[in-house]
PDB file of C-alpha atoms in Angstrom:
ATOM      1  CA  ASN X   1      30.084   8.138 -15.388  1.00 80.00           C
ATOM      2  CA  ALA X   2      27.629   7.775 -12.282  1.00 87.00           C
ATOM      3  CA  GLY X   3      24.985   6.373 -14.780  1.00 95.00           C
ATOM      4  CA  VAL X   4      21.764   6.610 -12.943  1.00 98.00           C
ATOM      5  CA  THR X   5      21.699   7.578  -9.234  1.00 98.00           C
ATOM      6  CA  GLN X   6      18.582   8.081  -6.931  1.00 98.00           C
ATOM      7  CA  THR X   7      17.952   9.517  -3.396  1.00 97.00           C
ATOM      8  CA  PRO X   8      17.203   8.698  -0.787  1.00 98.00           C
ATOM      9  CA  LYS X   9      17.994   4.945  -0.772  1.00 97.00           C
ATOM     10  CA  PHE X  10      15.061   4.270   1.829  1.00 97.00           C
ATOM     11  CA  GLN X  11      12.598   6.467   3.378  1.00 97.00           C
ATOM     12  CA  VAL X  12       9.916   6.195   6.203  1.00 98.00           C
ATOM     13  CA  LEU X  13       7.097   8.345   5.758  1.00 97.00           C
ATOM     14  CA  LYS X  14       3.749   8.793   7.614  1.00 98.00           C
ATOM     15  CA  THR X  15      -0.118   8.838   5.648  1.00 98.00           C
ATOM     16  CA  GLY X  16      -0.308  12.230   4.090  1.00 97.00           C
ATOM     17  CA  GLN X  17       3.002  13.583   4.100  1.00 97.00           C
ATOM     18  CA  SER X  18       4.608  14.349   0.695  1.00 97.00           C
ATOM     19  CA  MET X  19       8.618  14.017  -0.487  1.00 97.00           C
ATOM     20  CA  THR X  20      10.214  13.791  -3.485  1.00 98.00           C
ATOM     21  CA  LEU X  21      12.444  10.744  -5.237  1.00 98.00           C
ATOM     22  CA  GLN X  22      15.600  12.452  -6.834  1.00 98.00           C
ATOM     23  CA  CYS X  23      16.992  10.850  -9.835  1.00 98.00           C
ATOM     24  CA  ALA X  24      19.532  12.005 -12.335  1.00 98.00           C
ATOM     25  CA  GLN X  25      21.360  10.576 -15.304  1.00 98.00           C
ATOM     26  CA  ASP X  26      24.884  11.587 -16.721  1.00 97.00           C
ATOM     27  CA  MET X  27      24.762  10.148 -19.751  1.00 97.00           C
ATOM     28  CA  ASN X  28      22.502  12.068 -22.026  1.00 96.00           C
ATOM     29  CA  HIS X  29      19.689  10.019 -22.843  1.00 97.00           C
ATOM     30  CA  GLU X  30      15.985  11.508 -23.726  1.00 96.00           C
ATOM     31  CA  TYR X  31      13.754   8.947 -22.175  1.00 96.00           C
ATOM     32  CA  MET X  32      13.649   8.160 -18.494  1.00 97.00           C
ATOM     33  CA  SER X  33      11.224   6.716 -16.571  1.00 97.00           C
ATOM     34  CA  TRP X  34      10.192   5.920 -13.269  1.00 98.00           C
ATOM     35  CA  TYR X  35       9.086   2.316 -12.102  1.00 97.00           C
ATOM     36  CA  ARG X  36       7.118   0.780  -8.916  1.00 97.00           C
ATOM     37  CA  GLN X  37       8.037  -3.080  -8.001  1.00 97.00           C
ATOM     38  CA  ASP X  38       6.002  -4.590  -5.421  1.00 94.00           C
ATOM     39  CA  PRO X  39       6.492  -8.201  -3.970  1.00 86.00           C
ATOM     40  CA  GLY X  40       6.134 -10.669  -7.044  1.00 78.00           C
ATOM     41  CA  MET X  41       5.195  -8.599  -9.145  1.00 79.00           C
ATOM     42  CA  GLY X  42       7.188  -7.448 -12.066  1.00 85.00           C
ATOM     43  CA  LEU X  43       8.042  -3.633 -12.597  1.00 93.00           C
ATOM     44  CA  ARG X  44       5.049  -1.024 -13.026  1.00 95.00           C
ATOM     45  CA  LEU X  45       5.458   2.231 -15.321  1.00 96.00           C
ATOM     46  CA  ILE X  46       4.417   5.437 -13.068  1.00 97.00           C
ATOM     47  CA  HIS X  47       5.335   8.186 -15.521  1.00 97.00           C
ATOM     48  CA  TYR X  48       8.142   8.630 -18.421  1.00 97.00           C
ATOM     49  CA  SER X  49       9.227  11.526 -20.402  1.00 97.00           C
ATOM     50  CA  VAL X  50      10.591  11.553 -23.763  1.00 95.00           C
ATOM     51  CA  GLY X  51      12.815  14.398 -23.475  1.00 95.00           C
ATOM     52  CA  ALA X  52      12.994  17.681 -21.219  1.00 96.00           C
ATOM     53  CA  GLY X  53       9.748  19.484 -20.770  1.00 96.00           C
ATOM     54  CA  ILE X  54       7.651  16.411 -22.011  1.00 96.00           C
ATOM     55  CA  THR X  55       6.109  14.213 -19.848  1.00 97.00           C
ATOM     56  CA  ASP X  56       3.175  11.216 -19.987  1.00 96.00           C
ATOM     57  CA  GLN X  57       1.471   8.920 -18.084  1.00 96.00           C
ATOM     58  CA  GLY X  58       2.419   5.255 -17.313  1.00 94.00           C
ATOM     59  CA  GLU X  59       0.510   2.314 -15.949  1.00 93.00           C
ATOM     60  CA  VAL X  60      -0.095   3.446 -12.523  1.00 95.00           C
ATOM     61  CA  PRO X  61       0.162   7.197 -12.348  1.00 97.00           C
ATOM     62  CA  ASN X  62      -2.230   8.377  -9.729  1.00 96.00           C
ATOM     63  CA  GLY X  63      -0.747   9.881  -6.583  1.00 96.00           C
ATOM     64  CA  TYR X  64       2.341  10.803  -8.819  1.00 98.00           C
ATOM     65  CA  ASN X  65       3.415  13.513 -10.039  1.00 97.00           C
ATOM     66  CA  VAL X  66       6.734  14.007 -12.490  1.00 98.00           C
ATOM     67  CA  SER X  67       8.443  17.441 -14.237  1.00 96.00           C
ATOM     68  CA  ARG X  68      11.492  17.226 -16.525  1.00 97.00           C
ATOM     69  CA  SER X  69      13.322  20.656 -16.893  1.00 97.00           C
ATOM     70  CA  THR X  70      16.475  19.056 -17.521  1.00 97.00           C
ATOM     71  CA  THR X  71      17.250  16.307 -19.404  1.00 97.00           C
ATOM     72  CA  GLU X  72      19.719  15.317 -16.440  1.00 98.00           C
ATOM     73  CA  ASP X  73      16.787  15.252 -13.867  1.00 98.00           C
ATOM     74  CA  PHE X  74      13.764  13.686 -13.909  1.00 98.00           C
ATOM     75  CA  PRO X  75      12.087  13.390  -9.620  1.00 98.00           C
ATOM     76  CA  LEU X  76       8.765  12.032  -8.812  1.00 98.00           C
ATOM     77  CA  ARG X  77       6.746  13.844  -6.481  1.00 98.00           C
ATOM     78  CA  LEU X  78       4.419  11.823  -3.779  1.00 97.00           C
ATOM     79  CA  LEU X  79       1.745  14.533  -3.155  1.00 92.00           C
ATOM     80  CA  SER X  80       0.132  12.893   0.140  1.00 97.00           C
ATOM     81  CA  ALA X  81       1.763   8.982   0.474  1.00 97.00           C
ATOM     82  CA  ALA X  82      -0.323   6.317   1.133  1.00 97.00           C
ATOM     83  CA  PRO X  83       0.341   2.859   2.492  1.00 97.00           C
ATOM     84  CA  SER X  84      -0.789   1.518  -0.884  1.00 96.00           C
ATOM     85  CA  GLN X  85       2.569   3.344  -2.209  1.00 97.00           C
ATOM     86  CA  THR X  86       4.825   1.240  -0.106  1.00 97.00           C
ATOM     87  CA  SER X  87       7.183  -0.294  -2.494  1.00 97.00           C
ATOM     88  CA  VAL X  88      10.855  -0.166  -4.158  1.00 97.00           C
ATOM     89  CA  TYR X  89      10.836   2.760  -6.761  1.00 98.00           C
ATOM     90  CA  PHE X  90      13.191   2.432 -10.073  1.00 98.00           C
ATOM     91  CA  CYS X  91      14.275   5.282 -12.000  1.00 98.00           C
ATOM     92  CA  ALA X  92      15.726   4.146 -15.294  1.00 98.00           C
ATOM     93  CA  SER X  93      16.915   6.252 -18.582  1.00 97.00           C
ATOM     94  CA  SER X  94      17.839   5.137 -22.227  1.00 96.00           C
ATOM     95  CA  TYR X  95      18.400   6.861 -25.536  1.00 95.00           C
ATOM     96  CA  GLY X  96      14.794   6.564 -26.727  1.00 92.00           C
ATOM     97  CA  THR X  97      11.717   4.592 -26.112  1.00 92.00           C
ATOM     98  CA  GLY X  98      11.931   1.007 -26.199  1.00 92.00           C
ATOM     99  CA  GLU X  99      15.774   0.874 -26.081  1.00 94.00           C
ATOM    100  CA  THR X 100      18.227  -0.508 -23.668  1.00 96.00           C
ATOM    101  CA  GLN X 101      16.984   1.204 -20.172  1.00 96.00           C
ATOM    102  CA  TYR X 102      19.623   1.368 -17.539  1.00 97.00           C
ATOM    103  CA  PHE X 103      18.498   1.500 -13.772  1.00 97.00           C
ATOM    104  CA  GLY X 104      18.695   3.255 -10.699  1.00 97.00           C
ATOM    105  CA  PRO X 105      19.773   1.484  -7.332  1.00 97.00           C
ATOM    106  CA  GLY X 106      16.234   2.012  -6.250  1.00 97.00           C
ATOM    107  CA  THR X 107      14.375   3.666  -3.501  1.00 97.00           C
ATOM    108  CA  ARG X 108      12.703   1.600  -0.843  1.00 97.00           C
ATOM    109  CA  LEU X 109       9.261   3.645   0.650  1.00 98.00           C
ATOM    110  CA  LEU X 110       7.670   2.572   3.580  1.00 98.00           C
ATOM    111  CA  VAL X 111       4.216   4.702   4.540  1.00 98.00           C
ATOM    112  CA  LEU X 112       3.169   4.035   7.676  1.00 97.00           C
TER     113      LEU X 112
ATOM    114  CA  SER W   1      -0.773  -4.655 -17.943  1.00 48.00           C
ATOM    115  CA  GLN W   2       1.667  -7.077 -18.500  1.00 51.00           C
ATOM    116  CA  GLN W   3       2.760  -8.120 -21.529  1.00 67.00           C
ATOM    117  CA  GLY W   4       5.627 -10.713 -20.898  1.00 74.00           C
ATOM    118  CA  GLU W   5       5.409 -13.669 -18.838  1.00 85.00           C
ATOM    119  CA  GLU W   6       7.999 -15.870 -17.601  1.00 87.00           C
ATOM    120  CA  ASP W   7       7.676 -19.037 -17.104  1.00 89.00           C
ATOM    121  CA  PRO W   8       8.964 -20.732 -14.875  1.00 94.00           C
ATOM    122  CA  GLN W   9       8.549 -18.914 -11.375  1.00 93.00           C
ATOM    123  CA  ALA W  10      11.140 -20.399 -10.054  1.00 96.00           C
ATOM    124  CA  LEU W  11      13.971 -22.674 -10.940  1.00 97.00           C
ATOM    125  CA  SER W  12      16.544 -24.571  -8.899  1.00 97.00           C
ATOM    126  CA  ILE W  13      19.782 -26.253 -10.468  1.00 97.00           C
ATOM    127  CA  GLN W  14      23.306 -27.365  -9.656  1.00 97.00           C
ATOM    128  CA  GLU W  15      26.461 -25.006 -10.443  1.00 98.00           C
ATOM    129  CA  GLY W  16      27.233 -26.243 -14.036  1.00 97.00           C
ATOM    130  CA  GLU W  17      23.710 -26.851 -15.086  1.00 98.00           C
ATOM    131  CA  ASN W  18      22.069 -25.107 -17.753  1.00 98.00           C
ATOM    132  CA  ALA W  19      19.073 -22.676 -17.033  1.00 97.00           C
ATOM    133  CA  THR W  20      16.337 -22.204 -19.324  1.00 97.00           C
ATOM    134  CA  MET W  21      13.763 -19.374 -18.545  1.00 97.00           C
ATOM    135  CA  ASN W  22      10.739 -18.681 -21.025  1.00 97.00           C
ATOM    136  CA  CYS W  23       8.605 -15.831 -21.696  1.00 96.00           C
ATOM    137  CA  SER W  24       5.723 -15.362 -23.660  1.00 96.00           C
ATOM    138  CA  TYR W  25       4.104 -12.039 -24.514  1.00 94.00           C
ATOM    139  CA  LYS W  26       0.605 -11.170 -26.594  1.00 91.00           C
ATOM    140  CA  THR W  27       1.043  -8.464 -29.025  1.00 89.00           C
ATOM    141  CA  SER W  28       3.299  -7.150 -31.711  1.00 91.00           C
ATOM    142  CA  ILE W  29       6.761  -6.305 -30.391  1.00 93.00           C
ATOM    143  CA  ASN W  30       9.690  -4.159 -31.720  1.00 93.00           C
ATOM    144  CA  ASN W  31      11.941  -5.863 -29.530  1.00 95.00           C
ATOM    145  CA  LEU W  32      12.499  -7.885 -26.522  1.00 96.00           C
ATOM    146  CA  GLN W  33      14.707  -7.540 -23.934  1.00 97.00           C
ATOM    147  CA  TRP W  34      15.812  -9.645 -21.146  1.00 97.00           C
ATOM    148  CA  TYR W  35      17.088  -8.124 -17.383  1.00 97.00           C
ATOM    149  CA  ARG W  36      18.434  -9.862 -14.235  1.00 98.00           C
ATOM    150  CA  GLN W  37      18.089  -8.156 -10.701  1.00 96.00           C
ATOM    151  CA  ASN W  38      20.204  -9.343  -7.835  1.00 96.00           C
ATOM    152  CA  SER W  39      18.247  -9.394  -4.626  1.00 90.00           C
ATOM    153  CA  GLY W  40      17.523  -5.532  -3.102  1.00 85.00           C
ATOM    154  CA  ARG W  41      19.195  -4.015  -6.457  1.00 92.00           C
ATOM    155  CA  GLY W  42      18.406  -2.184  -9.422  1.00 93.00           C
ATOM    156  CA  LEU W  43      17.898  -4.107 -13.162  1.00 96.00           C
ATOM    157  CA  VAL W  44      20.998  -4.934 -15.130  1.00 97.00           C
ATOM    158  CA  HIS W  45      20.464  -4.802 -18.983  1.00 97.00           C
ATOM    159  CA  LEU W  46      21.960  -8.516 -20.628  1.00 98.00           C
ATOM    160  CA  ILE W  47      20.497  -8.735 -23.945  1.00 98.00           C
ATOM    161  CA  LEU W  48      18.398  -7.571 -26.569  1.00 97.00           C
ATOM    162  CA  ILE W  49      16.767  -9.317 -29.648  1.00 97.00           C
ATOM    163  CA  ARG W  50      14.436  -6.807 -32.349  1.00 96.00           C
ATOM    164  CA  SER W  51      12.005  -8.235 -34.090  1.00 96.00           C
ATOM    165  CA  ASN W  52      13.528  -9.698 -37.211  1.00 96.00           C
ATOM    166  CA  GLU W  53      16.349 -11.488 -35.414  1.00 97.00           C
ATOM    167  CA  ARG W  54      15.898 -15.256 -33.980  1.00 98.00           C
ATOM    168  CA  GLU W  55      18.561 -15.521 -32.059  1.00 98.00           C
ATOM    169  CA  LYS W  56      21.392 -13.698 -29.876  1.00 98.00           C
ATOM    170  CA  HIS W  57      24.438 -14.967 -28.238  1.00 97.00           C
ATOM    171  CA  SER W  58      26.376 -12.938 -25.360  1.00 96.00           C
ATOM    172  CA  GLY W  59      28.795 -14.842 -23.300  1.00 97.00           C
ATOM    173  CA  ARG W  60      27.072 -17.441 -21.609  1.00 98.00           C
ATOM    174  CA  LEU W  61      23.941 -16.021 -22.870  1.00 98.00           C
ATOM    175  CA  ARG W  62      21.515 -17.215 -25.239  1.00 98.00           C
ATOM    176  CA  VAL W  63      18.478 -15.776 -26.262  1.00 98.00           C
ATOM    177  CA  THR W  64      15.838 -17.015 -28.742  1.00 98.00           C
ATOM    178  CA  LEU W  65      12.578 -15.308 -30.308  1.00 98.00           C
ATOM    179  CA  ASP W  66      10.135 -16.628 -32.110  1.00 97.00           C
ATOM    180  CA  THR W  67       7.498 -13.944 -33.396  1.00 96.00           C
ATOM    181  CA  SER W  68       5.348 -16.457 -34.335  1.00 96.00           C
ATOM    182  CA  LYS W  69       4.939 -17.783 -31.260  1.00 96.00           C
ATOM    183  CA  LYS W  70       4.519 -14.806 -29.526  1.00 95.00           C
ATOM    184  CA  SER W  71       8.046 -16.395 -27.427  1.00 96.00           C
ATOM    185  CA  SER W  72      11.465 -16.095 -26.208  1.00 97.00           C
ATOM    186  CA  SER W  73      13.937 -18.326 -24.596  1.00 98.00           C
ATOM    187  CA  LEU W  74      16.767 -17.150 -22.450  1.00 98.00           C
ATOM    188  CA  LEU W  75      19.415 -19.891 -22.179  1.00 98.00           C
ATOM    189  CA  ILE W  76      22.225 -19.503 -19.382  1.00 98.00           C
ATOM    190  CA  THR W  77      25.120 -22.389 -19.959  1.00 98.00           C
ATOM    191  CA  ALA W  78      27.417 -23.774 -17.300  1.00 98.00           C
ATOM    192  CA  SER W  79      25.697 -21.583 -14.569  1.00 98.00           C
ATOM    193  CA  ARG W  80      27.495 -20.256 -11.604  1.00 97.00           C
ATOM    194  CA  ALA W  81      26.353 -19.353  -8.109  1.00 97.00           C
ATOM    195  CA  ALA W  82      26.731 -16.184  -9.365  1.00 96.00           C
ATOM    196  CA  ASP W  83      23.902 -16.113 -11.627  1.00 98.00           C
ATOM    197  CA  THR W  84      21.323 -16.228  -8.253  1.00 98.00           C
ATOM    198  CA  ALA W  85      19.082 -13.631  -9.235  1.00 97.00           C
ATOM    199  CA  SER W  86      15.586 -12.588 -10.686  1.00 96.00           C
ATOM    200  CA  TYR W  87      15.155 -12.643 -14.437  1.00 97.00           C
ATOM    201  CA  PHE W  88      12.731 -10.486 -16.173  1.00 96.00           C
ATOM    202  CA  CYS W  89      11.883 -10.029 -19.937  1.00 96.00           C
ATOM    203  CA  ALA W  90      10.604  -6.464 -21.195  1.00 95.00           C
ATOM    204  CA  THR W  91       9.089  -5.952 -24.614  1.00 95.00           C
ATOM    205  CA  ALA W  92       8.622  -2.844 -26.708  1.00 93.00           C
ATOM    206  CA  ALA W  93       6.134  -2.610 -29.226  1.00 87.00           C
ATOM    207  CA  TYR W  94       5.541   0.333 -32.131  1.00 78.00           C
ATOM    208  CA  GLY W  95       5.008   3.447 -32.156  1.00 70.00           C
ATOM    209  CA  GLY W  96       4.629   6.397 -29.079  1.00 69.00           C
ATOM    210  CA  SER W  97       3.647   5.024 -25.690  1.00 71.00           C
ATOM    211  CA  GLN W  98       3.236   1.478 -27.490  1.00 72.00           C
ATOM    212  CA  GLY W  99       7.448   1.725 -27.100  1.00 82.00           C
ATOM    213  CA  ASN W 100       7.567   1.874 -23.398  1.00 92.00           C
ATOM    214  CA  LEU W 101       8.858  -1.249 -21.607  1.00 93.00           C
ATOM    215  CA  ILE W 102       6.280  -3.885 -20.227  1.00 93.00           C
ATOM    216  CA  PHE W 103       7.691  -6.055 -17.929  1.00 94.00           C
ATOM    217  CA  GLY W 104       6.690  -9.757 -16.541  1.00 93.00           C
ATOM    218  CA  LYS W 105       6.933 -10.890 -13.203  1.00 92.00           C
ATOM    219  CA  GLY W 106       9.897 -12.802 -13.433  1.00 94.00           C
ATOM    220  CA  THR W 107      11.519 -16.044 -13.036  1.00 95.00           C
ATOM    221  CA  LYS W 108      13.649 -16.523  -9.570  1.00 96.00           C
ATOM    222  CA  LEU W 109      16.784 -18.194 -10.622  1.00 98.00           C
ATOM    223  CA  SER W 110      18.815 -20.153  -7.648  1.00 98.00           C
ATOM    224  CA  VAL W 111      21.926 -21.781  -8.629  1.00 98.00           C
ATOM    225  CA  LYS W 112      23.323 -23.866  -5.699  1.00 96.00           C
ATOM    226  CA  PRO W 113      27.031 -24.526  -5.292  1.00 92.00           C
TER     227      PRO W 113
END
């Protein structure tokens, strides 16, 4: 099993550009989530999904959209990138809310 | 909103010594989890302890949970240079969106050979 995969590994954007961060898991997990990690901070929840077709906002959702059309995929869209969105983004999945989470390797995003 | 707060923020020890990290939280929880993050990598789950458990072991790891004090500790025995990483606690409360994991800011552990 590949576990949780994320692409790209690294991306540079200009302010105002949009992009999609990809996340996929092959463990048939119902719960998937996106976090951002900033220096000296823990992880902050952006959006999460408890199953295909169901998404909800986390702690810091502004400027991001998600969708969950399949169990496997949970892309994160940046609508109009801002320098404040410079961060490392992690996708994770688990069998259920609050259970052990399996993390992807992360996407490092720099917005100029 | 940070639920878990780790202490200390940074810890430096010699190989072979034990490392203890603490986590305090504010509200009632369903479970508490510890994760490790090596520099530049994703988080790796170490151990999950439920609110009705007091202690769990996994290899060189020992986790305790005191729900009356709303605190947990992670003990790594006989540390190795490979244990150098950041360690995060995460809490999950009960019910719906409250069950989402909330992570602390982490303890940075450095184990010197």
